């Protein structure tokens, strides 16, 4: 999880230091060091460490300022991470959740900092071809493990609403588009109509991550093994194919579109085809069916709305990354990709 020097935190580190010395006795000795993790558009994240005590933590908090209802729910992140601890889904160990805003200005939680590699470029630079292939397949298998998790037995029956997932999601993202859009993108409006006429209404329900992609996976330092699935803020009960389709976005975007792989020599790089990736997921999930045209188009549409939402947050000065304006401008590109997919142009 690499970090580069960036802006200081928007809260008083001394207040956090005092809180941790009380909340984590014996683990917060000596001077505290804090570093913002650059990149990302979600909840502000910081490395917090006490070198004298050998303590290395990660803090996740809500962004400052006004937020959409239910957005950036670090409380839900903490709950799902705690529930998944010890399961076949690799997650960082969580330590505590603080739901008041008296320490860092918003609710936050703490987890252990793990060692590993995070690749925001889906071409996986620096990896060898056979390792790249194994990493993509590890992603498919981790996703199958998540969808096989016994959410009812883990006490997560109220973590979302079973059934009608895509109908509710289309309503949600359509409403966000109408309420927060920064400019007109006719392709998004046309997609809303097409998706509404082609809804997947099958009742499958599992825990869904909501943002399952290579950039939210941490791999072991020297092997293609996933040590942690990160960034759970969009997790809920939902249709498992929504995660599968979203994880397929690299095969539908260029390197300039959120670091996709379209146009690259994927065979030389060792990257499997989308069909091979989906087949690995289906096998690991016990013969489940893979995503179809609707699922892929919906994921591209949803991501387009998310990207435009980032642009909206940038306009209010409430974005989590300095490149929010540029990222938001990609919204139309993803919408056009979805429309082309629907029209059979891809």
XYZ file of N, CA and C in Angstrom, residues 111-304:
582
model
N -7.435 -0.238 11.502
C -7.092 -1.624 11.203
C -5.579 -1.762 11.173
N -5.137 -2.999 11.239
C -3.708 -3.268 11.169
C -3.204 -2.985 9.751
N -2.003 -2.451 9.656
C -1.385 -2.227 8.354
C -0.647 -3.482 7.927
N -0.941 -3.959 6.732
C -0.320 -5.159 6.204
C 0.743 -4.802 5.165
N 1.648 -5.706 4.942
C 2.665 -5.522 3.913
C 2.214 -6.187 2.628
N 2.355 -5.490 1.520
C 1.978 -6.072 0.255
C 2.024 -5.061 -0.869
N 1.521 -5.477 -2.021
C 1.551 -4.650 -3.231
C 0.120 -4.351 -3.683
N -0.130 -3.084 -4.017
C -1.411 -2.674 -4.580
C -1.138 -2.087 -5.959
N -1.838 -2.602 -6.955
C -1.634 -2.175 -8.340
C -2.851 -1.386 -8.814
N -2.661 -0.091 -9.027
C -3.752 0.707 -9.564
C -3.778 0.653 -11.090
N -2.725 0.122 -11.688
C -2.656 -0.111 -13.129
C -2.974 -1.579 -13.365
N -4.061 -1.857 -14.086
C -4.485 -3.245 -14.250
C -3.593 -4.050 -15.191
N -2.597 -3.400 -15.801
C -1.581 -4.140 -16.552
C -0.539 -4.744 -15.617
N -0.625 -4.439 -14.328
C 0.251 -5.006 -13.296
C 1.727 -4.816 -13.624
N 2.180 -3.565 -13.733
C 3.574 -3.316 -14.084
C 4.539 -3.926 -13.075
N 5.630 -4.466 -13.610
C 6.649 -5.068 -12.759
C 6.462 -6.552 -12.528
N 5.264 -7.068 -12.810
C 5.019 -8.493 -12.630
C 5.403 -9.254 -13.901
N 5.735 -10.508 -13.746
C 6.044 -11.361 -14.892
C 4.739 -11.906 -15.480
N 4.761 -12.312 -16.762
C 3.521 -12.778 -17.396
C 2.803 -13.885 -16.635
N 3.524 -14.901 -16.165
C 2.843 -15.978 -15.457
C 2.280 -15.495 -14.132
N 2.948 -14.509 -13.524
C 2.447 -13.957 -12.272
C 1.187 -13.131 -12.520
N 1.185 -12.360 -13.609
C -0.020 -11.574 -13.920
C -1.232 -12.493 -14.070
N -1.044 -13.564 -14.810
C -2.151 -14.502 -15.021
C -2.648 -15.057 -13.688
N -1.718 -15.426 -12.842
C -2.085 -15.972 -11.532
C -2.786 -14.931 -10.672
N -2.398 -13.665 -10.797
C -3.023 -12.606 -9.992
C -4.460 -12.365 -10.427
N -4.700 -12.372 -11.729
C -6.077 -12.232 -12.205
C -6.934 -13.408 -11.728
N -6.382 -14.603 -11.785
C -7.152 -15.763 -11.338
C -7.348 -15.747 -9.818
N -6.363 -15.230 -9.082
C -6.535 -15.086 -7.628
C -7.672 -14.120 -7.333
N -7.804 -13.069 -8.144
C -8.905 -12.127 -7.981
C -10.242 -12.843 -8.171
N -10.344 -13.670 -9.211
C -11.580 -14.405 -9.463
C -11.916 -15.332 -8.296
N -10.913 -16.001 -7.756
C -11.150 -16.952 -6.670
C -11.517 -16.246 -5.365
N -10.907 -15.091 -5.101
C -11.265 -14.332 -3.903
C -12.709 -13.849 -3.997
N -13.121 -13.447 -5.195
C -14.489 -12.988 -5.376
C -15.482 -14.138 -5.173
N -15.133 -15.313 -5.684
C -15.992 -16.476 -5.463
C -16.088 -16.812 -3.974
N -14.995 -16.676 -3.253
C -15.010 -16.932 -1.810
C -15.937 -15.952 -1.102
N -15.899 -14.692 -1.515
C -16.782 -13.699 -0.911
C -18.244 -14.063 -1.148
N -18.566 -14.423 -2.377
C -19.956 -14.722 -2.705
C -20.429 -16.026 -2.063
N -19.491 -16.867 -1.645
C -19.855 -18.097 -0.941
C -19.907 -17.936 0.567
N -19.606 -16.749 1.062
C -19.585 -16.500 2.511
C -20.999 -16.595 3.085
N -21.131 -17.237 4.232
C -22.430 -17.423 4.882
C -22.820 -16.145 5.620
N -23.420 -15.214 4.889
C -23.763 -13.924 5.482
C -24.876 -14.030 6.519
N -25.765 -14.971 6.346
C -26.825 -15.141 7.339
C -26.252 -15.683 8.639
N -25.378 -16.686 8.524
C -24.759 -17.244 9.712
C -23.862 -16.254 10.437
N -23.365 -15.264 9.692
C -22.478 -14.255 10.290
C -23.252 -13.082 10.874
N -24.570 -13.172 10.877
C -25.370 -12.100 11.477
C -25.512 -10.875 10.607
N -25.439 -11.063 9.277
C -25.499 -9.920 8.364
C -26.808 -9.887 7.564
N -27.865 -10.486 8.108
C -29.136 -10.502 7.385
C -29.707 -9.099 7.206
N -29.286 -8.159 8.047
C -29.771 -6.780 7.926
C -28.750 -5.864 7.250
N -27.753 -6.452 6.580
C -26.702 -5.654 5.948
C -27.169 -5.056 4.628
N -28.315 -5.466 4.163
C -28.898 -4.964 2.931
C -30.256 -5.603 2.741
N -30.840 -5.418 1.571
C -32.151 -5.974 1.274
C -32.010 -7.094 0.234
N -32.317 -8.323 0.609
C -32.243 -9.415 -0.378
C -33.282 -9.218 -1.487
N -32.905 -9.566 -2.720
C -33.828 -9.507 -3.836
C -33.972 -8.128 -4.455
N -34.433 -8.112 -5.692
C -34.677 -6.870 -6.451
C -33.447 -5.959 -6.493
N -32.263 -6.562 -6.465
C -31.041 -5.763 -6.345
C -30.875 -4.793 -7.506
N -30.996 -5.297 -8.722
C -30.719 -4.430 -9.865
C -31.782 -3.349 -10.027
N -33.014 -3.651 -9.709
C -34.054 -2.620 -9.772
C -33.743 -1.499 -8.788
N -33.340 -1.871 -7.581
C -33.011 -0.851 -6.577
C -31.749 -0.081 -6.955
N -30.768 -0.779 -7.498
C -29.530 -0.113 -7.896
C -29.760 0.863 -9.048
N -30.578 0.461 -10.013
C -30.858 1.360 -11.125
C -31.581 2.609 -10.640
N -32.494 2.437 -9.698
C -33.176 3.593 -9.111
C -32.181 4.486 -8.376
N -31.295 3.855 -7.598
C -30.332 4.632 -6.810
C -29.395 5.437 -7.685
N -28.771 4.771 -8.657
C -27.773 5.465 -9.464
C -28.425 6.415 -10.470
N -29.630 6.079 -10.888
C -30.349 7.014 -11.737
C -30.690 8.289 -10.992
N -31.108 8.140 -9.742
C -31.417 9.313 -8.923
C -30.159 10.142 -8.660
N -29.038 9.452 -8.354
C -27.808 10.212 -8.131
C -27.409 10.980 -9.384
N -27.583 10.349 -10.534
C -27.246 11.028 -11.789
C -28.077 12.293 -11.964
N -29.368 12.178 -11.732
C -30.241 13.338 -11.921
C -29.952 14.449 -10.907
N -29.602 14.070 -9.687
C -29.456 15.065 -8.621
C -28.089 15.716 -8.566
N -27.038 15.035 -9.066
C -25.688 15.563 -8.875
C -24.898 15.734 -10.152
N -25.490 15.454 -11.327
C -24.696 15.473 -12.554
C -24.088 16.845 -12.799
N -22.850 16.829 -13.303
C -22.128 18.074 -13.556
C -22.369 18.606 -14.960
N -22.866 17.749 -15.857
C -23.136 18.153 -17.235
C -24.035 17.109 -17.870
N -24.589 17.414 -19.009
C -25.443 16.463 -19.716
C -24.583 15.413 -20.434
N -24.940 14.151 -20.238
C -24.312 13.045 -20.962
C -25.459 12.189 -21.489
N -25.914 12.442 -22.710
C -27.085 11.733 -23.235
C -26.954 10.217 -23.188
N -25.730 9.698 -23.332
C -25.546 8.241 -23.305
C -26.005 7.648 -21.972
N -25.786 8.360 -20.884
C -26.231 7.863 -19.578
C -27.749 7.807 -19.525
N -28.409 8.824 -20.034
C -29.874 8.822 -20.040
C -30.417 7.668 -20.882
N -29.789 7.413 -22.021
C -30.244 6.308 -22.865
C -29.991 4.960 -22.185
N -28.867 4.852 -21.476
C -28.570 3.604 -20.772
C -29.582 3.325 -19.670
N -30.009 4.349 -18.960
C -30.997 4.155 -17.905
C -32.262 3.530 -18.489
N -32.674 4.010 -19.654
C -33.866 3.451 -20.306
C -33.628 2.003 -20.724
N -32.469 1.726 -21.355
C -32.188 0.369 -21.822
C -32.092 -0.608 -20.655
N -31.397 -0.223 -19.607
C -31.230 -1.106 -18.461
C -32.576 -1.386 -17.802
N -33.411 -0.365 -17.722
C -34.727 -0.568 -17.131
C -35.586 -1.549 -17.913
N -35.333 -1.649 -19.207
C -36.104 -2.571 -20.057
C -35.486 -3.960 -20.127
N -34.307 -4.122 -19.554
C -33.592 -5.403 -19.639
C -33.099 -5.876 -18.279
N -33.821 -5.551 -17.225
C -33.388 -5.852 -15.863
C -33.175 -7.344 -15.624
N -32.103 -7.669 -14.896
C -31.928 -9.016 -14.366
C -32.704 -9.059 -13.056
N -33.739 -9.875 -13.004
C -34.571 -9.958 -11.806
C -34.414 -11.288 -11.090
N -33.306 -11.996 -11.354
C -33.053 -13.245 -10.641
C -32.763 -12.944 -9.173
N -33.110 -13.863 -8.265
C -33.081 -13.537 -6.835
C -31.764 -13.824 -6.117
N -30.715 -14.213 -6.814
C -29.462 -14.555 -6.121
C -29.014 -13.421 -5.196
N -28.587 -13.792 -3.998
C -28.147 -12.795 -3.023
C -26.878 -13.279 -2.334
N -25.914 -12.382 -2.209
C -24.685 -12.659 -1.468
C -24.189 -11.333 -0.910
N -23.122 -11.390 -0.134
C -22.404 -10.157 0.165
C -21.750 -9.710 -1.130
N -21.934 -8.461 -1.496
C -21.201 -7.899 -2.630
C -20.308 -6.783 -2.126
N -19.125 -6.720 -2.704
C -18.146 -5.714 -2.306
C -18.531 -4.340 -2.817
N -18.995 -4.269 -4.045
C -19.439 -3.010 -4.625
C -18.378 -2.245 -5.377
N -17.109 -2.562 -5.136
C -16.005 -1.890 -5.829
C -14.868 -2.891 -6.013
N -15.222 -4.107 -6.404
C -14.247 -5.182 -6.467
C -13.441 -5.073 -7.753
N -12.171 -4.695 -7.613
C -11.274 -4.504 -8.753
C -9.845 -4.696 -8.277
N -8.932 -4.804 -9.238
C -7.529 -5.053 -8.890
C -6.968 -3.990 -7.959
N -7.352 -2.727 -8.170
C -6.810 -1.649 -7.351
C -7.224 -1.703 -5.898
N -8.198 -2.540 -5.569
C -8.624 -2.699 -4.186
C -8.181 -4.042 -3.592
N -7.164 -4.630 -4.222
C -6.594 -5.869 -3.703
C -5.135 -5.636 -3.318
N -4.728 -6.217 -2.218
C -3.315 -6.186 -1.830
C -2.742 -7.584 -2.002
N -1.674 -7.670 -2.816
C -1.006 -8.944 -3.054
C 0.227 -9.063 -2.162
N 0.581 -10.285 -1.857
C 1.783 -10.542 -1.071
C 2.997 -9.930 -1.770
N 4.037 -9.561 -1.009
C 5.189 -8.876 -1.599
C 5.871 -9.646 -2.731
N 5.904 -10.976 -2.639
C 6.696 -11.743 -3.604
C 5.967 -12.920 -4.226
N 4.647 -12.914 -4.187
C 3.887 -13.999 -4.798
C 2.502 -13.486 -5.176
N 1.830 -14.160 -6.113
C 0.539 -13.683 -6.602
C -0.630 -14.069 -5.702
N -0.436 -13.949 -4.416
C -1.453 -14.303 -3.426
C -2.063 -13.026 -2.842
N -3.376 -12.984 -2.730
C -4.052 -11.816 -2.163
C -3.989 -11.903 -0.645
N -3.474 -10.854 -0.007
C -3.427 -10.819 1.453
C -4.553 -9.988 2.037
N -5.187 -9.130 1.230
C -6.287 -8.320 1.763
C -7.131 -7.760 0.628
N -8.439 -7.809 0.805
C -9.373 -7.071 -0.032
C -9.695 -5.780 0.714
N -9.550 -4.642 0.038
C -9.648 -3.337 0.681
C -10.892 -2.571 0.217
N -11.166 -1.445 0.878
C -12.190 -0.476 0.466
C -13.587 -1.083 0.360
N -14.207 -1.304 1.502
C -15.499 -1.978 1.576
C -16.667 -1.012 1.732
N -16.505 0.248 1.433
C -17.542 1.226 1.752
C -18.839 1.024 0.977
N -18.800 0.339 -0.171
C -20.013 0.117 -0.966
C -20.587 -1.288 -0.767
N -20.066 -2.042 0.182
C -20.514 -3.420 0.375
C -21.946 -3.457 0.912
N -22.662 -4.514 0.521
C -24.061 -4.678 0.925
C -24.495 -6.092 0.559
N -25.768 -6.404 0.744
C -26.339 -7.614 0.179
C -26.777 -7.292 -1.238
N -26.415 -8.149 -2.179
C -26.758 -7.835 -3.557
C -26.579 -9.030 -4.467
N -26.646 -8.777 -5.752
C -26.510 -9.840 -6.753
C -25.029 -10.087 -7.011
N -24.556 -11.333 -6.861
C -23.117 -11.584 -7.020
C -22.563 -11.190 -8.391
N -23.376 -11.269 -9.441
C -22.860 -10.932 -10.768
C -22.537 -9.450 -10.913
N -23.040 -8.618 -10.003
C -22.673 -7.196 -10.062
C -21.188 -7.021 -9.779
N -20.660 -7.780 -8.824
C -19.223 -7.736 -8.536
C -18.413 -8.318 -9.690
N -18.878 -9.434 -10.223
C -18.128 -10.086 -11.305
C -18.026 -9.152 -12.499
N -19.155 -8.568 -12.892
C -19.165 -7.670 -14.048
C -18.295 -6.440 -13.796
N -18.351 -5.890 -12.587
C -17.546 -4.704 -12.297
C -16.063 -5.030 -12.359
N -15.679 -6.217 -11.904
C -14.269 -6.603 -11.941
C -13.787 -6.832 -13.365
N -14.713 -6.892 -14.321
C -14.348 -7.079 -15.738
C -14.085 -5.754 -16.457
N -14.201 -4.627 -15.792
C -14.050 -3.341 -16.472
C -12.700 -3.153 -17.167
N -11.589 -3.728 -16.688
C -10.333 -3.544 -17.432
C -10.422 -3.997 -18.883
N -11.241 -5.001 -19.191
C -11.380 -5.496 -20.569
C -12.278 -4.578 -21.412
N -12.790 -3.511 -20.792
C -13.687 -2.591 -21.502
C -13.213 -1.141 -21.396
N -11.976 -0.944 -20.996
C -11.456 0.418 -20.871
C -9.983 0.442 -21.288
N -9.557 1.582 -21.772
C -8.179 1.761 -22.233
C -7.282 2.175 -21.069
N -5.965 2.185 -21.275
C -5.071 2.648 -20.211
C -5.375 4.068 -19.749
N -5.929 4.903 -20.625
C -6.278 6.269 -20.236
C -7.615 6.345 -19.518
N -8.357 5.270 -19.532
C -9.656 5.222 -18.862
C -9.517 4.384 -17.593
N -9.018 5.000 -16.570
C -8.863 4.318 -15.285
C -7.991 3.076 -15.410
N -6.927 3.195 -16.213
C -5.882 2.169 -16.308
C -6.412 0.819 -16.765
N -7.198 0.834 -17.866
C -7.679 -0.418 -18.426
C -6.635 -1.088 -19.292
N -7.022 -2.183 -19.969
C -6.060 -2.968 -20.742
C -6.433 -3.072 -22.219
N -7.491 -2.375 -22.653
C -7.869 -2.402 -24.067
C -6.750 -1.773 -24.896
N -6.325 -2.468 -25.945
C -5.258 -1.960 -26.807
C -3.882 -2.462 -26.441
N -3.731 -3.092 -25.286
C -2.443 -3.648 -24.888
C -2.296 -5.066 -25.452
N -1.061 -5.535 -25.552
C -0.800 -6.907 -25.975
C -0.993 -7.803 -24.756
N -2.241 -8.142 -24.498
C -2.571 -8.859 -23.270
C -1.982 -10.268 -23.245
N -1.884 -10.891 -24.416
C -1.299 -12.232 -24.446
C 0.163 -12.200 -24.026
N 0.911 -11.213 -24.533
C 2.318 -11.084 -24.157
C 2.467 -10.737 -22.680
N 1.526 -9.967 -22.166
C 1.575 -9.584 -20.756
C 1.198 -10.731 -19.828
N 0.545 -11.757 -20.381
C 0.118 -12.878 -19.560
C -1.264 -12.686 -18.957
N -1.977 -11.659 -19.387
C -3.295 -11.375 -18.824
C -4.333 -12.275 -19.496
N -5.131 -12.981 -18.729
C -6.125 -13.863 -19.331
C -7.201 -13.075 -20.074
N -7.937 -13.733 -20.932
C -9.076 -13.095 -21.571
C -10.200 -12.938 -20.549
N -11.147 -12.090 -20.885
C -12.294 -11.933 -19.987
C -13.011 -13.269 -19.807
N -13.153 -14.032 -20.882
C -13.830 -15.327 -20.785
C -13.082 -16.283 -19.858
N -11.761 -16.268 -19.920
C -10.975 -17.136 -19.030
C -11.134 -16.705 -17.580
N -11.129 -15.408 -17.355
C -11.301 -14.889 -16.001
C -12.666 -15.288 -15.443
N -13.711 -15.090 -16.236
C -15.058 -15.429 -15.783
C -15.178 -16.930 -15.551
N -14.563 -17.727 -16.423
C -14.612 -19.178 -16.250
C -13.957 -19.594 -14.935
N -12.853 -18.934 -14.564
C -12.200 -19.262 -13.291
C -13.117 -18.913 -12.123
N -13.787 -17.771 -12.202
C -14.742 -17.401 -11.151
C -15.851 -18.439 -11.066
N -16.445 -18.791 -12.205
C -17.572 -19.726 -12.219
C -17.174 -21.074 -11.621
N -15.985 -21.550 -11.957
C -15.513 -22.823 -11.407
C -15.321 -22.723 -9.899
N -14.701 -21.640 -9.445
C -14.463 -21.467 -8.012
C -15.759 -21.262 -7.246
N -16.780 -20.737 -7.932
C -18.081 -20.506 -7.294
C -19.008 -21.704 -7.427
N -18.467 -22.856 -7.794
C -19.255 -24.068 -7.839
C -20.136 -24.200 -9.053
N -19.689 -23.637 -10.173
C -20.454 -23.765 -11.404
C -21.473 -22.672 -11.620
N -21.311 -21.546 -10.941
C -22.234 -20.420 -11.116
C -22.150 -19.889 -12.547
N -23.222 -19.237 -12.993
C -23.231 -18.604 -14.298
C -22.483 -17.276 -14.248
N -21.870 -16.895 -15.358
C -21.151 -15.628 -15.433
C -22.056 -14.491 -15.870
N -21.525 -13.271 -15.896
C -22.328 -12.114 -16.261
C -22.651 -12.087 -17.758
N -23.783 -11.480 -18.097
C -24.181 -11.296 -19.481
C -24.111 -9.836 -19.875
N -24.705 -9.521 -21.000
C -24.665 -8.160 -21.532
C -25.231 -7.147 -20.554
N -26.365 -7.461 -19.933
C -26.968 -6.521 -18.984
C -26.005 -6.195 -17.843
N -25.386 -7.220 -17.261
C -24.533 -7.008 -16.090
C -23.321 -6.145 -16.442
N -22.711 -6.404 -17.592
C -21.546 -5.622 -18.005
C -21.943 -4.174 -18.312
N -23.059 -3.999 -19.019
C -23.512 -2.648 -19.351
C -23.863 -1.871 -18.089
N -24.515 -2.549 -17.143
C -24.865 -1.861 -15.896
C -23.619 -1.402 -15.154
N -22.587 -2.250 -15.114
C -21.365 -1.882 -14.389
C -20.680 -0.678 -15.030
N -20.655 -0.628 -16.346
C -20.074 0.528 -17.034
C -20.902 1.784 -16.765
N -22.230 1.660 -16.817
C -23.120 2.786 -16.513
C -22.894 3.285 -15.086
N -22.903 2.364 -14.147
C -22.737 2.736 -12.737
C -21.410 3.438 -12.506
N -20.351 2.934 -13.128
C -19.048 3.554 -12.940
C -19.024 4.949 -13.553
N -19.728 5.131 -14.663
C -19.818 6.461 -15.264
C -20.463 7.441 -14.290
